[in-house]
Amino acid sequence: MIAYGTIDERAAALQDEMVALRRDFHAHPELGFEERRSSAAIARYLSGLGLEVRTGLASTGVAAVLQGSRPGRTLMLRADMDALPIQELNDVDYRSKNPGVMHACGHDGHMAILLGAARLLSSLKDSLSGRIVFVFQPAEENLGGARSMIDDGVLDNPRVDAALGLHLISILPHGYVGTRSGPFMASVDVFTTRIHGRGGHSAMPGGSVDAIALSADLLSGLNDHVRRGLPDGSRFLVNIGTIHGGTAPNVVADLVELQGTVRCLDDPVRPLIRDLMEGFLRETMTPRDARFELDYLQGYPIVVNDPAMTDLLVGAAGRVVGPDHVIDMPPAMASEDMAFYLQRVPGCYFFVGAGSDDAGMNAPHHNPRFAIDERSLGTGLKTLCLAAVDYLESS
């Protein structure tokens, strides 16, 4: 049995290396499916550890296999690699060197933690049963890189039995870990609706159908209509994020396009929302001689944590940060494509606190001043490695 003290000691020795890795990734951020520099650096690092490395998964993804000394189960550990189209405003010497691109969601830290885990667990391979697959995935932000990784066989060779993934999060202070069993993060779908009215002169609107006025009815009534059509207590959120319409101040608009998202924490409810939206559009537009189109694209599923894997993770985290610092998180309306892996294999996705009010590291995610307390790298590393060891030893 591998003692926690061994993991704690080796993790401490890796802290400076993880910080250096994280800062290098931070200075060279890359958008989804463009993570070529990051991917190459990761592959070199893993090859240097003597692991079996596969590249080119989902274009820029990397997977590496660590074989233990005895037969056993296969556990996947996953990190995402992509950055965001944001101009960084932090004044640090490792700020982004790529104009308009920034690691503003912590993925730089995720890569550093998983590379640290690969090094730490490789040093323990003679004491491990089974195998660990380290997965570095492109394009988590809106592009569904996990689905492409699965299509390219990341769960099949070797066949993965369970999965763990983490996210550094600034709303939790350093020294805390948060997760929950069951539905943890919402599904997300994206919709575009176009309202077709009839244009005319604003001084003589009698024969026109004002698409902007109709869009106002949609904005004011859609959420209430959907809510009344769903079972009581349904957990969902409909948000309209963009509106484009009109051509001139003296013209009645004949076309308005709206785009938004639907988030949901109840799988049976998810398909009902689209039908209710379409029904509301029809009821609102048809009596006024207007037409509509609704394009509805299904995005990420709900992140559902397996109860047994969550218990395992909570136990490991409690030994790292103390049981009182392991938070049973409320379900989040944010979304994550880790959900695609967890549809296929049991697993647990968890948050690692990375905020620090004292250091001013409390900007929200996707903000140009987002930053992390780098002590969280060690917390993430120890929690991930201890959970991995516990899982493999339990087999």
Short mmCIF file of N, CA and C in Angstrom, two decimals, residues 72-147:
data_model
loop_
_atom_site.label_atom_id
_atom_site.label_comp_id
_atom_site.label_asym_id
_atom_site.label_seq_id
_atom_site.Cartn_x
_atom_site.Cartn_y
_atom_site.Cartn_z
N GLY A 72 -4.74 -5.11 -13.44
CA GLY A 72 -5.77 -4.40 -12.70
C GLY A 72 -6.61 -3.55 -13.62
N ARG A 73 -7.36 -2.65 -13.04
CA ARG A 73 -8.28 -1.81 -13.81
C ARG A 73 -7.53 -0.63 -14.45
N THR A 74 -8.24 0.05 -15.34
CA THR A 74 -7.67 1.20 -16.05
C THR A 74 -8.43 2.46 -15.67
N LEU A 75 -7.70 3.45 -15.20
CA LEU A 75 -8.27 4.73 -14.78
C LEU A 75 -7.78 5.83 -15.71
N MET A 76 -8.70 6.67 -16.17
CA MET A 76 -8.35 7.83 -16.98
C MET A 76 -8.32 9.07 -16.10
N LEU A 77 -7.26 9.87 -16.25
CA LEU A 77 -7.16 11.19 -15.63
C LEU A 77 -7.13 12.20 -16.77
N ARG A 78 -7.96 13.22 -16.71
CA ARG A 78 -8.15 14.12 -17.86
C ARG A 78 -7.91 15.58 -17.50
N ALA A 79 -7.26 16.29 -18.42
CA ALA A 79 -7.11 17.74 -18.34
C ALA A 79 -7.46 18.34 -19.69
N ASP A 80 -7.97 19.58 -19.68
CA ASP A 80 -8.24 20.30 -20.93
C ASP A 80 -7.10 21.29 -21.19
N MET A 81 -6.94 21.70 -22.46
CA MET A 81 -5.76 22.47 -22.86
C MET A 81 -6.06 23.85 -23.43
N ASP A 82 -7.29 24.12 -23.83
CA ASP A 82 -7.55 25.32 -24.64
C ASP A 82 -7.72 26.58 -23.80
N ALA A 83 -7.41 27.70 -24.44
CA ALA A 83 -7.56 29.02 -23.85
C ALA A 83 -8.77 29.72 -24.46
N LEU A 84 -8.92 31.00 -24.14
CA LEU A 84 -10.10 31.77 -24.55
C LEU A 84 -9.71 33.00 -25.36
N PRO A 85 -10.62 33.49 -26.21
CA PRO A 85 -10.35 34.71 -26.99
C PRO A 85 -10.54 35.97 -26.15
N ILE A 86 -9.63 36.18 -25.20
CA ILE A 86 -9.69 37.29 -24.25
C ILE A 86 -8.32 37.96 -24.21
N GLN A 87 -8.30 39.28 -24.16
CA GLN A 87 -7.05 40.02 -24.01
C GLN A 87 -6.71 40.13 -22.52
N GLU A 88 -5.60 39.54 -22.12
CA GLU A 88 -5.24 39.53 -20.70
C GLU A 88 -4.88 40.92 -20.19
N LEU A 89 -5.33 41.23 -18.98
CA LEU A 89 -5.03 42.51 -18.33
C LEU A 89 -4.15 42.35 -17.10
N ASN A 90 -3.78 41.12 -16.75
CA ASN A 90 -2.91 40.93 -15.59
C ASN A 90 -1.50 41.43 -15.90
N ASP A 91 -0.89 42.10 -14.92
CA ASP A 91 0.47 42.62 -15.09
C ASP A 91 1.44 41.67 -14.39
N VAL A 92 1.73 40.55 -15.06
CA VAL A 92 2.66 39.56 -14.54
C VAL A 92 3.68 39.25 -15.63
N ASP A 93 4.85 38.75 -15.23
CA ASP A 93 5.89 38.54 -16.23
C ASP A 93 5.60 37.33 -17.13
N TYR A 94 4.61 36.53 -16.76
CA TYR A 94 4.24 35.40 -17.61
C TYR A 94 2.88 35.63 -18.29
N ARG A 95 2.50 36.89 -18.44
CA ARG A 95 1.23 37.19 -19.10
C ARG A 95 1.25 36.68 -20.54
N SER A 96 0.08 36.55 -21.11
CA SER A 96 -0.06 35.99 -22.45
C SER A 96 0.78 36.75 -23.48
N LYS A 97 1.52 35.99 -24.28
CA LYS A 97 2.29 36.56 -25.39
C LYS A 97 1.50 36.53 -26.69
N ASN A 98 0.31 35.96 -26.66
CA ASN A 98 -0.52 35.86 -27.86
C ASN A 98 -1.66 36.87 -27.76
N PRO A 99 -1.61 37.93 -28.55
CA PRO A 99 -2.64 38.98 -28.45
C PRO A 99 -4.06 38.41 -28.61
N GLY A 100 -4.93 38.82 -27.69
CA GLY A 100 -6.33 38.42 -27.78
C GLY A 100 -6.62 37.00 -27.35
N VAL A 101 -5.64 36.30 -26.78
CA VAL A 101 -5.85 34.92 -26.31
C VAL A 101 -5.29 34.82 -24.89
N MET A 102 -6.05 34.17 -24.01
CA MET A 102 -5.66 34.10 -22.60
C MET A 102 -6.17 32.82 -21.95
N HIS A 103 -5.36 32.27 -21.06
CA HIS A 103 -5.84 31.20 -20.18
C HIS A 103 -6.61 31.87 -19.04
N ALA A 104 -7.90 32.05 -19.25
CA ALA A 104 -8.75 32.75 -18.28
C ALA A 104 -9.72 31.80 -17.60
N CYS A 105 -9.42 30.50 -17.65
CA CYS A 105 -10.31 29.53 -17.00
C CYS A 105 -9.54 28.45 -16.24
N GLY A 106 -8.23 28.58 -16.16
CA GLY A 106 -7.46 27.64 -15.36
C GLY A 106 -6.94 26.42 -16.07
N HIS A 107 -7.13 26.33 -17.39
CA HIS A 107 -6.69 25.13 -18.09
C HIS A 107 -5.17 25.00 -18.10
N ASP A 108 -4.45 26.14 -18.00
CA ASP A 108 -3.00 26.08 -17.86
C ASP A 108 -2.62 25.31 -16.61
N GLY A 109 -3.34 25.56 -15.52
CA GLY A 109 -3.10 24.83 -14.29
C GLY A 109 -3.48 23.37 -14.39
N HIS A 110 -4.55 23.08 -15.12
CA HIS A 110 -4.96 21.68 -15.28
C HIS A 110 -3.87 20.86 -15.97
N MET A 111 -3.28 21.45 -17.03
CA MET A 111 -2.20 20.74 -17.73
C MET A 111 -1.02 20.52 -16.81
N ALA A 112 -0.65 21.54 -16.04
CA ALA A 112 0.49 21.41 -15.13
C ALA A 112 0.24 20.35 -14.07
N ILE A 113 -0.97 20.31 -13.52
CA ILE A 113 -1.31 19.31 -12.51
C ILE A 113 -1.22 17.91 -13.10
N LEU A 114 -1.77 17.71 -14.28
CA LEU A 114 -1.78 16.36 -14.84
C LEU A 114 -0.38 15.91 -15.25
N LEU A 115 0.46 16.83 -15.71
CA LEU A 115 1.85 16.46 -15.96
C LEU A 115 2.55 16.10 -14.65
N GLY A 116 2.27 16.86 -13.60
CA GLY A 116 2.82 16.51 -12.30
C GLY A 116 2.35 15.14 -11.83
N ALA A 117 1.07 14.85 -12.08
CA ALA A 117 0.53 13.53 -11.71
C ALA A 117 1.22 12.42 -12.49
N ALA A 118 1.48 12.66 -13.77
CA ALA A 118 2.17 11.66 -14.58
C ALA A 118 3.56 11.38 -14.01
N ARG A 119 4.27 12.43 -13.59
CA ARG A 119 5.61 12.22 -13.03
C ARG A 119 5.52 11.53 -11.67
N LEU A 120 4.62 11.98 -10.82
CA LEU A 120 4.54 11.40 -9.48
C LEU A 120 4.11 9.93 -9.54
N LEU A 121 3.08 9.65 -10.31
CA LEU A 121 2.58 8.27 -10.37
C LEU A 121 3.56 7.36 -11.11
N SER A 122 4.30 7.90 -12.06
CA SER A 122 5.33 7.10 -12.73
C SER A 122 6.40 6.65 -11.74
N SER A 123 6.68 7.50 -10.76
CA SER A 123 7.68 7.14 -9.75
C SER A 123 7.18 6.03 -8.82
N LEU A 124 5.88 5.76 -8.86
CA LEU A 124 5.28 4.73 -8.00
C LEU A 124 4.84 3.50 -8.78
N LYS A 125 5.20 3.41 -10.06
CA LYS A 125 4.60 2.38 -10.92
C LYS A 125 4.90 0.96 -10.44
N ASP A 126 6.03 0.75 -9.79
CA ASP A 126 6.33 -0.60 -9.31
C ASP A 126 5.39 -1.04 -8.20
N SER A 127 4.68 -0.09 -7.61
CA SER A 127 3.73 -0.41 -6.53
C SER A 127 2.29 -0.34 -6.99
N LEU A 128 2.06 -0.05 -8.27
CA LEU A 128 0.70 0.13 -8.78
C LEU A 128 0.19 -1.12 -9.49
N SER A 129 -1.10 -1.36 -9.34
CA SER A 129 -1.81 -2.36 -10.15
C SER A 129 -2.56 -1.65 -11.26
N GLY A 130 -2.75 -2.35 -12.38
CA GLY A 130 -3.53 -1.77 -13.47
C GLY A 130 -2.75 -0.72 -14.23
N ARG A 131 -3.48 0.23 -14.77
CA ARG A 131 -2.84 1.27 -15.59
C ARG A 131 -3.59 2.58 -15.46
N ILE A 132 -2.90 3.65 -15.80
CA ILE A 132 -3.48 4.99 -15.80
C ILE A 132 -3.29 5.59 -17.18
N VAL A 133 -4.36 6.17 -17.72
CA VAL A 133 -4.30 6.88 -18.99
C VAL A 133 -4.40 8.37 -18.69
N PHE A 134 -3.37 9.11 -19.05
CA PHE A 134 -3.35 10.56 -18.87
C PHE A 134 -3.83 11.19 -20.18
N VAL A 135 -4.94 11.91 -20.12
CA VAL A 135 -5.58 12.45 -21.32
C VAL A 135 -5.53 13.98 -21.28
N PHE A 136 -4.95 14.55 -22.32
CA PHE A 136 -4.89 16.00 -22.49
C PHE A 136 -5.76 16.35 -23.69
N GLN A 137 -6.87 16.97 -23.41
CA GLN A 137 -7.94 17.15 -24.40
C GLN A 137 -8.00 18.57 -24.94
N PRO A 138 -8.15 18.73 -26.24
CA PRO A 138 -8.35 20.07 -26.80
C PRO A 138 -9.80 20.52 -26.66
N ALA A 139 -9.99 21.82 -26.82
CA ALA A 139 -11.30 22.38 -27.18
C ALA A 139 -12.43 22.04 -26.22
N GLU A 140 -12.22 22.30 -24.93
CA GLU A 140 -13.35 22.14 -24.01
C GLU A 140 -14.34 23.29 -24.12
N GLU A 141 -13.84 24.49 -24.41
CA GLU A 141 -14.67 25.69 -24.41
C GLU A 141 -15.57 25.73 -25.65
N ASN A 142 -16.77 25.23 -25.52
CA ASN A 142 -17.83 25.36 -26.54
C ASN A 142 -17.68 24.43 -27.74
N LEU A 143 -16.54 23.78 -27.91
CA LEU A 143 -16.30 23.02 -29.14
C LEU A 143 -16.40 21.51 -28.94
N GLY A 144 -16.53 21.05 -27.71
CA GLY A 144 -16.77 19.64 -27.47
C GLY A 144 -15.63 18.73 -27.87
N GLY A 145 -14.40 19.11 -27.47
CA GLY A 145 -13.25 18.28 -27.80
C GLY A 145 -13.33 16.88 -27.22
N ALA A 146 -14.03 16.71 -26.10
CA ALA A 146 -14.16 15.38 -25.50
C ALA A 146 -14.84 14.41 -26.46
N ARG A 147 -15.87 14.88 -27.14
CA ARG A 147 -16.58 14.01 -28.08
C ARG A 147 -15.64 13.55 -29.20
#
